[in-house]
Amino acid sequence: MLRYKDYRQLIDRVNAGKNINLWGKPNIGKTLTVKNCLLKDINLESVYLNLEYPFSVEHLFNVIPMSFSFYYQHDWQNIISKLSDGYNRLLVIDNFDRLHFVSNTFSNDLFRLQQLAQLENFSLLLISRIPLEYFHFSGFANYFEKLELNETNTWTFGQ
């Protein structure tokens, strides 16, 4: 779990429409913090997607509009315009580092995610094991603020 000050900062940034790359070593509590706390503590329409197996990355961009109740939308530009209307929304993509390894259309996928990251009232929260710039797409990383979960900003529970 993130310490209160860092957790409060994460909530404030997500509520303000900022894009966040939450990263850190495996099993340090990134998913627990987001799924069990953050998604319950914010008032945004939120969707949590996990790219861990068996999720098919090929269907990611079909799942996003369906998750936000745009069931019959197939044109990505129309989806972008609908997501830019109205109130703030949050899309969480957990295990984001899997996208880099399994996507056959990676540059197109990254372009679509960049379009989401540029929206004013839409926040992307990407959870990964390493920061985005380590994936060698620094232009995309410029749309995100980094927050590392490590031993200094998390509460650890002893056994």
mmCIF file with all atom_site columns, C-alpha atoms in Angstrom:
data_model
loop_
_atom_site.group_PDB
_atom_site.id
_atom_site.type_symbol
_atom_site.label_atom_id
_atom_site.label_alt_id
_atom_site.label_comp_id
_atom_site.label_asym_id
_atom_site.label_entity_id
_atom_site.label_seq_id
_atom_site.pdbx_PDB_ins_code
_atom_site.Cartn_x
_atom_site.Cartn_y
_atom_site.Cartn_z
_atom_site.occupancy
_atom_site.B_iso_or_equiv
_atom_site.pdbx_formal_charge
_atom_site.auth_seq_id
_atom_site.auth_comp_id
_atom_site.auth_asym_id
_atom_site.auth_atom_id
_atom_site.pdbx_PDB_model_num
ATOM 1   C CA . MET A 1 1   ? 0.000   0.000   0.000   1.00 0.00 ? 1   MET A CA 1
ATOM 2   C CA . LEU A 1 2   ? 1.167   3.518   -0.749  1.00 0.00 ? 2   LEU A CA 1
ATOM 3   C CA . ARG A 1 3   ? 1.764   5.776   2.203   1.00 0.00 ? 3   ARG A CA 1
ATOM 4   C CA . TYR A 1 4   ? -1.053  8.256   2.756   1.00 0.00 ? 4   TYR A CA 1
ATOM 5   C CA . LYS A 1 5   ? 0.741   11.322  1.334   1.00 0.00 ? 5   LYS A CA 1
ATOM 6   C CA . ASP A 1 6   ? 1.690   9.528   -1.884  1.00 0.00 ? 6   ASP A CA 1
ATOM 7   C CA . TYR A 1 7   ? -1.728  7.888   -2.158  1.00 0.00 ? 7   TYR A CA 1
ATOM 8   C CA . ARG A 1 8   ? -3.485  11.244  -1.719  1.00 0.00 ? 8   ARG A CA 1
ATOM 9   C CA . GLN A 1 9   ? -1.248  12.718  -4.438  1.00 0.00 ? 9   GLN A CA 1
ATOM 10  C CA . LEU A 1 10  ? -2.163  9.831   -6.769  1.00 0.00 ? 10  LEU A CA 1
ATOM 11  C CA . ILE A 1 11  ? -5.887  10.423  -6.166  1.00 0.00 ? 11  ILE A CA 1
ATOM 12  C CA . ASP A 1 12  ? -5.550  14.169  -6.753  1.00 0.00 ? 12  ASP A CA 1
ATOM 13  C CA . ARG A 1 13  ? -3.661  13.681  -10.026 1.00 0.00 ? 13  ARG A CA 1
ATOM 14  C CA . VAL A 1 14  ? -6.099  11.095  -11.370 1.00 0.00 ? 14  VAL A CA 1
ATOM 15  C CA . ASN A 1 15  ? -9.058  13.318  -10.446 1.00 0.00 ? 15  ASN A CA 1
ATOM 16  C CA . ALA A 1 16  ? -7.348  16.209  -12.263 1.00 0.00 ? 16  ALA A CA 1
ATOM 17  C CA . GLY A 1 17  ? -7.145  14.185  -15.484 1.00 0.00 ? 17  GLY A CA 1
ATOM 18  C CA . LYS A 1 18  ? -3.411  13.430  -15.322 1.00 0.00 ? 18  LYS A CA 1
ATOM 19  C CA . ASN A 1 19  ? -1.908  10.295  -16.869 1.00 0.00 ? 19  ASN A CA 1
ATOM 20  C CA . ILE A 1 20  ? 0.154   8.198   -14.475 1.00 0.00 ? 20  ILE A CA 1
ATOM 21  C CA . ASN A 1 21  ? 2.679   5.406   -14.967 1.00 0.00 ? 21  ASN A CA 1
ATOM 22  C CA . LEU A 1 22  ? 2.629   3.483   -11.685 1.00 0.00 ? 22  LEU A CA 1
ATOM 23  C CA . TRP A 1 23  ? 5.624   1.201   -11.672 1.00 0.00 ? 23  TRP A CA 1
ATOM 24  C CA . GLY A 1 24  ? 7.702   -0.895  -9.340  1.00 0.00 ? 24  GLY A CA 1
ATOM 25  C CA . LYS A 1 25  ? 9.010   -4.348  -8.607  1.00 0.00 ? 25  LYS A CA 1
ATOM 26  C CA . PRO A 1 26  ? 6.596   -7.295  -8.829  1.00 0.00 ? 26  PRO A CA 1
ATOM 27  C CA . ASN A 1 27  ? 4.569   -8.099  -5.700  1.00 0.00 ? 27  ASN A CA 1
ATOM 28  C CA . ILE A 1 28  ? 4.986   -4.703  -4.060  1.00 0.00 ? 28  ILE A CA 1
ATOM 29  C CA . GLY A 1 29  ? 1.273   -3.822  -4.114  1.00 0.00 ? 29  GLY A CA 1
ATOM 30  C CA . LYS A 1 30  ? 0.627   -1.839  -7.297  1.00 0.00 ? 30  LYS A CA 1
ATOM 31  C CA . THR A 1 31  ? -2.447  -3.826  -8.328  1.00 0.00 ? 31  THR A CA 1
ATOM 32  C CA . LEU A 1 32  ? -3.707  -4.088  -4.738  1.00 0.00 ? 32  LEU A CA 1
ATOM 33  C CA . THR A 1 33  ? -3.445  -0.319  -4.291  1.00 0.00 ? 33  THR A CA 1
ATOM 34  C CA . VAL A 1 34  ? -5.347  0.415   -7.492  1.00 0.00 ? 34  VAL A CA 1
ATOM 35  C CA . LYS A 1 35  ? -8.011  -2.311  -7.454  1.00 0.00 ? 35  LYS A CA 1
ATOM 36  C CA . ASN A 1 36  ? -8.797  -2.465  -3.747  1.00 0.00 ? 36  ASN A CA 1
ATOM 37  C CA . CYS A 1 37  ? -8.363  1.195   -2.844  1.00 0.00 ? 37  CYS A CA 1
ATOM 38  C CA . LEU A 1 38  ? -8.033  3.753   -5.636  1.00 0.00 ? 38  LEU A CA 1
ATOM 39  C CA . LEU A 1 39  ? -10.987 2.578   -7.715  1.00 0.00 ? 39  LEU A CA 1
ATOM 40  C CA . LYS A 1 40  ? -13.167 2.744   -4.590  1.00 0.00 ? 40  LYS A CA 1
ATOM 41  C CA . ASP A 1 41  ? -11.860 6.129   -3.414  1.00 0.00 ? 41  ASP A CA 1
ATOM 42  C CA . ILE A 1 42  ? -12.452 8.127   -6.607  1.00 0.00 ? 42  ILE A CA 1
ATOM 43  C CA . ASN A 1 43  ? -15.708 9.272   -8.170  1.00 0.00 ? 43  ASN A CA 1
ATOM 44  C CA . LEU A 1 44  ? -14.695 8.814   -11.805 1.00 0.00 ? 44  LEU A CA 1
ATOM 45  C CA . GLU A 1 45  ? -16.189 6.343   -14.224 1.00 0.00 ? 45  GLU A CA 1
ATOM 46  C CA . SER A 1 46  ? -13.379 3.787   -14.170 1.00 0.00 ? 46  SER A CA 1
ATOM 47  C CA . VAL A 1 47  ? -12.425 0.717   -16.123 1.00 0.00 ? 47  VAL A CA 1
ATOM 48  C CA . TYR A 1 48  ? -9.738  -1.728  -15.010 1.00 0.00 ? 48  TYR A CA 1
ATOM 49  C CA . LEU A 1 49  ? -8.135  -3.942  -17.678 1.00 0.00 ? 49  LEU A CA 1
ATOM 50  C CA . ASN A 1 50  ? -5.390  -6.444  -16.995 1.00 0.00 ? 50  ASN A CA 1
ATOM 51  C CA . LEU A 1 51  ? -3.099  -7.506  -19.844 1.00 0.00 ? 51  LEU A CA 1
ATOM 52  C CA . GLU A 1 52  ? -1.986  -10.599 -17.948 1.00 0.00 ? 52  GLU A CA 1
ATOM 53  C CA . TYR A 1 53  ? -2.601  -13.891 -19.713 1.00 0.00 ? 53  TYR A CA 1
ATOM 54  C CA . PRO A 1 54  ? -5.249  -14.945 -20.877 1.00 0.00 ? 54  PRO A CA 1
ATOM 55  C CA . PHE A 1 55  ? -6.371  -11.436 -21.909 1.00 0.00 ? 55  PHE A CA 1
ATOM 56  C CA . SER A 1 56  ? -6.018  -10.964 -25.644 1.00 0.00 ? 56  SER A CA 1
ATOM 57  C CA . VAL A 1 57  ? -4.225  -7.735  -26.497 1.00 0.00 ? 57  VAL A CA 1
ATOM 58  C CA . GLU A 1 58  ? -5.763  -7.939  -29.964 1.00 0.00 ? 58  GLU A CA 1
ATOM 59  C CA . HIS A 1 59  ? -9.139  -7.202  -28.374 1.00 0.00 ? 59  HIS A CA 1
ATOM 60  C CA . LEU A 1 60  ? -7.978  -4.349  -26.120 1.00 0.00 ? 60  LEU A CA 1
ATOM 61  C CA . PHE A 1 61  ? -9.357  -1.644  -28.382 1.00 0.00 ? 61  PHE A CA 1
ATOM 62  C CA . ASN A 1 62  ? -12.699 -3.449  -28.677 1.00 0.00 ? 62  ASN A CA 1
ATOM 63  C CA . VAL A 1 63  ? -12.953 -3.824  -24.904 1.00 0.00 ? 63  VAL A CA 1
ATOM 64  C CA . ILE A 1 64  ? -12.263 -0.136  -24.159 1.00 0.00 ? 64  ILE A CA 1
ATOM 65  C CA . PRO A 1 65  ? -15.391 1.262   -25.882 1.00 0.00 ? 65  PRO A CA 1
ATOM 66  C CA . MET A 1 66  ? -17.565 -1.577  -24.556 1.00 0.00 ? 66  MET A CA 1
ATOM 67  C CA . SER A 1 67  ? -16.300 -0.928  -21.027 1.00 0.00 ? 67  SER A CA 1
ATOM 68  C CA . PHE A 1 68  ? -17.415 2.701   -21.296 1.00 0.00 ? 68  PHE A CA 1
ATOM 69  C CA . SER A 1 69  ? -20.841 1.680   -22.709 1.00 0.00 ? 69  SER A CA 1
ATOM 70  C CA . PHE A 1 70  ? -20.131 2.444   -26.377 1.00 0.00 ? 70  PHE A CA 1
ATOM 71  C CA . TYR A 1 71  ? -21.142 -1.059  -27.432 1.00 0.00 ? 71  TYR A CA 1
ATOM 72  C CA . TYR A 1 72  ? -21.599 -0.594  -31.146 1.00 0.00 ? 72  TYR A CA 1
ATOM 73  C CA . GLN A 1 73  ? -18.817 1.853   -31.870 1.00 0.00 ? 73  GLN A CA 1
ATOM 74  C CA . HIS A 1 74  ? -16.219 0.594   -34.319 1.00 0.00 ? 74  HIS A CA 1
ATOM 75  C CA . ASP A 1 75  ? -14.641 3.796   -35.604 1.00 0.00 ? 75  ASP A CA 1
ATOM 76  C CA . TRP A 1 76  ? -11.767 4.720   -33.268 1.00 0.00 ? 76  TRP A CA 1
ATOM 77  C CA . GLN A 1 77  ? -12.046 8.461   -34.042 1.00 0.00 ? 77  GLN A CA 1
ATOM 78  C CA . ASN A 1 78  ? -15.708 8.375   -33.046 1.00 0.00 ? 78  ASN A CA 1
ATOM 79  C CA . ILE A 1 79  ? -14.790 6.575   -29.813 1.00 0.00 ? 79  ILE A CA 1
ATOM 80  C CA . ILE A 1 80  ? -12.155 9.229   -29.069 1.00 0.00 ? 80  ILE A CA 1
ATOM 81  C CA . SER A 1 81  ? -14.666 12.031  -29.592 1.00 0.00 ? 81  SER A CA 1
ATOM 82  C CA . LYS A 1 82  ? -17.228 10.321  -27.344 1.00 0.00 ? 82  LYS A CA 1
ATOM 83  C CA . LEU A 1 83  ? -14.632 9.773   -24.608 1.00 0.00 ? 83  LEU A CA 1
ATOM 84  C CA . SER A 1 84  ? -13.630 13.436  -24.799 1.00 0.00 ? 84  SER A CA 1
ATOM 85  C CA . ASP A 1 85  ? -17.214 14.559  -24.110 1.00 0.00 ? 85  ASP A CA 1
ATOM 86  C CA . GLY A 1 86  ? -18.662 14.887  -20.650 1.00 0.00 ? 86  GLY A CA 1
ATOM 87  C CA . TYR A 1 87  ? -17.066 14.159  -17.317 1.00 0.00 ? 87  TYR A CA 1
ATOM 88  C CA . ASN A 1 88  ? -13.688 12.696  -16.349 1.00 0.00 ? 88  ASN A CA 1
ATOM 89  C CA . ARG A 1 89  ? -12.999 9.010   -16.843 1.00 0.00 ? 89  ARG A CA 1
ATOM 90  C CA . LEU A 1 90  ? -10.176 6.683   -15.837 1.00 0.00 ? 90  LEU A CA 1
ATOM 91  C CA . LEU A 1 91  ? -8.761  3.724   -17.739 1.00 0.00 ? 91  LEU A CA 1
ATOM 92  C CA . VAL A 1 92  ? -6.366  1.483   -15.811 1.00 0.00 ? 92  VAL A CA 1
ATOM 93  C CA . ILE A 1 93  ? -4.205  -0.915  -17.807 1.00 0.00 ? 93  ILE A CA 1
ATOM 94  C CA . ASP A 1 94  ? -2.395  -3.334  -15.521 1.00 0.00 ? 94  ASP A CA 1
ATOM 95  C CA . ASN A 1 95  ? 0.665   -5.305  -16.664 1.00 0.00 ? 95  ASN A CA 1
ATOM 96  C CA . PHE A 1 96  ? 1.216   -2.718  -19.376 1.00 0.00 ? 96  PHE A CA 1
ATOM 97  C CA . ASP A 1 97  ? 4.646   -4.169  -20.096 1.00 0.00 ? 97  ASP A CA 1
ATOM 98  C CA . ARG A 1 98  ? 2.885   -7.197  -21.652 1.00 0.00 ? 98  ARG A CA 1
ATOM 99  C CA . LEU A 1 99  ? 1.532   -4.979  -24.449 1.00 0.00 ? 99  LEU A CA 1
ATOM 100 C CA . HIS A 1 100 ? 5.069   -4.388  -25.660 1.00 0.00 ? 100 HIS A CA 1
ATOM 101 C CA . PHE A 1 101 ? 5.784   -8.121  -25.939 1.00 0.00 ? 101 PHE A CA 1
ATOM 102 C CA . VAL A 1 102 ? 2.611   -9.589  -27.406 1.00 0.00 ? 102 VAL A CA 1
ATOM 103 C CA . SER A 1 103 ? 1.206   -6.966  -29.754 1.00 0.00 ? 103 SER A CA 1
ATOM 104 C CA . ASN A 1 104 ? 1.699   -7.506  -33.480 1.00 0.00 ? 104 ASN A CA 1
ATOM 105 C CA . THR A 1 105 ? 0.427   -3.993  -34.196 1.00 0.00 ? 105 THR A CA 1
ATOM 106 C CA . PHE A 1 106 ? 2.385   -2.233  -31.471 1.00 0.00 ? 106 PHE A CA 1
ATOM 107 C CA . SER A 1 107 ? 2.944   1.119   -33.207 1.00 0.00 ? 107 SER A CA 1
ATOM 108 C CA . ASN A 1 108 ? -0.769  1.389   -34.050 1.00 0.00 ? 108 ASN A CA 1
ATOM 109 C CA . ASP A 1 109 ? -1.725  0.368   -30.489 1.00 0.00 ? 109 ASP A CA 1
ATOM 110 C CA . LEU A 1 110 ? 0.650   2.944   -29.052 1.00 0.00 ? 110 LEU A CA 1
ATOM 111 C CA . PHE A 1 111 ? -0.808  5.639   -31.328 1.00 0.00 ? 111 PHE A CA 1
ATOM 112 C CA . ARG A 1 112 ? -4.329  4.810   -30.110 1.00 0.00 ? 112 ARG A CA 1
ATOM 113 C CA . LEU A 1 113 ? -3.224  4.945   -26.479 1.00 0.00 ? 113 LEU A CA 1
ATOM 114 C CA . GLN A 1 114 ? -1.505  8.254   -27.153 1.00 0.00 ? 114 GLN A CA 1
ATOM 115 C CA . GLN A 1 115 ? -4.796  9.638   -28.461 1.00 0.00 ? 115 GLN A CA 1
ATOM 116 C CA . LEU A 1 116 ? -6.416  8.632   -25.159 1.00 0.00 ? 116 LEU A CA 1
ATOM 117 C CA . ALA A 1 117 ? -3.548  10.182  -23.175 1.00 0.00 ? 117 ALA A CA 1
ATOM 118 C CA . GLN A 1 118 ? -4.063  13.509  -24.961 1.00 0.00 ? 118 GLN A CA 1
ATOM 119 C CA . LEU A 1 119 ? -7.720  13.823  -23.923 1.00 0.00 ? 119 LEU A CA 1
ATOM 120 C CA . GLU A 1 120 ? -8.412  16.549  -21.353 1.00 0.00 ? 120 GLU A CA 1
ATOM 121 C CA . ASN A 1 121 ? -10.991 14.720  -19.264 1.00 0.00 ? 121 ASN A CA 1
ATOM 122 C CA . PHE A 1 122 ? -9.569  11.221  -19.513 1.00 0.00 ? 122 PHE A CA 1
ATOM 123 C CA . SER A 1 123 ? -6.865  9.703   -17.328 1.00 0.00 ? 123 SER A CA 1
ATOM 124 C CA . LEU A 1 124 ? -4.744  6.713   -18.214 1.00 0.00 ? 124 LEU A CA 1
ATOM 125 C CA . LEU A 1 125 ? -3.145  4.812   -15.356 1.00 0.00 ? 125 LEU A CA 1
ATOM 126 C CA . LEU A 1 126 ? -0.603  2.320   -16.658 1.00 0.00 ? 126 LEU A CA 1
ATOM 127 C CA . ILE A 1 127 ? 0.779   -0.221  -14.189 1.00 0.00 ? 127 ILE A CA 1
ATOM 128 C CA . SER A 1 128 ? 4.094   -1.803  -15.132 1.00 0.00 ? 128 SER A CA 1
ATOM 129 C CA . ARG A 1 129 ? 7.276   -3.251  -13.699 1.00 0.00 ? 129 ARG A CA 1
ATOM 130 C CA . ILE A 1 130 ? 9.527   -0.589  -15.272 1.00 0.00 ? 130 ILE A CA 1
ATOM 131 C CA . PRO A 1 131 ? 9.044   3.068   -16.298 1.00 0.00 ? 131 PRO A CA 1
ATOM 132 C CA . LEU A 1 132 ? 7.691   3.781   -19.769 1.00 0.00 ? 132 LEU A CA 1
ATOM 133 C CA . GLU A 1 133 ? 10.880  5.282   -21.138 1.00 0.00 ? 133 GLU A CA 1
ATOM 134 C CA . TYR A 1 134 ? 12.633  1.917   -20.602 1.00 0.00 ? 134 TYR A CA 1
ATOM 135 C CA . PHE A 1 135 ? 10.377  0.558   -23.351 1.00 0.00 ? 135 PHE A CA 1
ATOM 136 C CA . HIS A 1 136 ? 12.092  2.923   -25.826 1.00 0.00 ? 136 HIS A CA 1
ATOM 137 C CA . PHE A 1 137 ? 9.055   5.039   -26.601 1.00 0.00 ? 137 PHE A CA 1
ATOM 138 C CA . SER A 1 138 ? 9.946   8.236   -24.829 1.00 0.00 ? 138 SER A CA 1
ATOM 139 C CA . GLY A 1 139 ? 7.546   10.374  -26.901 1.00 0.00 ? 139 GLY A CA 1
ATOM 140 C CA . PHE A 1 140 ? 4.651   8.393   -25.470 1.00 0.00 ? 140 PHE A CA 1
ATOM 141 C CA . ALA A 1 141 ? 6.165   8.537   -21.968 1.00 0.00 ? 141 ALA A CA 1
ATOM 142 C CA . ASN A 1 142 ? 6.069   12.352  -22.099 1.00 0.00 ? 142 ASN A CA 1
ATOM 143 C CA . TYR A 1 143 ? 2.284   12.212  -21.597 1.00 0.00 ? 143 TYR A CA 1
ATOM 144 C CA . PHE A 1 144 ? 2.698   10.474  -18.222 1.00 0.00 ? 144 PHE A CA 1
ATOM 145 C CA . GLU A 1 145 ? 3.818   11.335  -14.741 1.00 0.00 ? 145 GLU A CA 1
ATOM 146 C CA . LYS A 1 146 ? 5.806   8.598   -13.028 1.00 0.00 ? 146 LYS A CA 1
ATOM 147 C CA . LEU A 1 147 ? 5.072   7.185   -9.596  1.00 0.00 ? 147 LEU A CA 1
ATOM 148 C CA . GLU A 1 148 ? 7.300   4.390   -8.369  1.00 0.00 ? 148 GLU A CA 1
ATOM 149 C CA . LEU A 1 149 ? 6.166   2.020   -5.652  1.00 0.00 ? 149 LEU A CA 1
ATOM 150 C CA . ASN A 1 150 ? 9.171   0.975   -3.604  1.00 0.00 ? 150 ASN A CA 1
ATOM 151 C CA . GLU A 1 151 ? 10.183  0.308   -0.024  1.00 0.00 ? 151 GLU A CA 1
ATOM 152 C CA . THR A 1 152 ? 10.360  4.032   0.831   1.00 0.00 ? 152 THR A CA 1
ATOM 153 C CA . ASN A 1 153 ? 6.812   5.040   -0.113  1.00 0.00 ? 153 ASN A CA 1
ATOM 154 C CA . THR A 1 154 ? 4.844   1.903   0.758   1.00 0.00 ? 154 THR A CA 1
ATOM 155 C CA . TRP A 1 155 ? 3.679   0.326   3.978   1.00 0.00 ? 155 TRP A CA 1
ATOM 156 C CA . THR A 1 156 ? 4.955   -3.192  4.235   1.00 0.00 ? 156 THR A CA 1
ATOM 157 C CA . PHE A 1 157 ? 3.208   -5.852  6.243   1.00 0.00 ? 157 PHE A CA 1
ATOM 158 C CA . GLY A 1 158 ? 5.426   -8.218  8.217   1.00 0.00 ? 158 GLY A CA 1
ATOM 159 C CA . GLN A 1 159 ? 4.636   -11.876 8.657   1.00 0.00 ? 159 GLN A CA 1
#
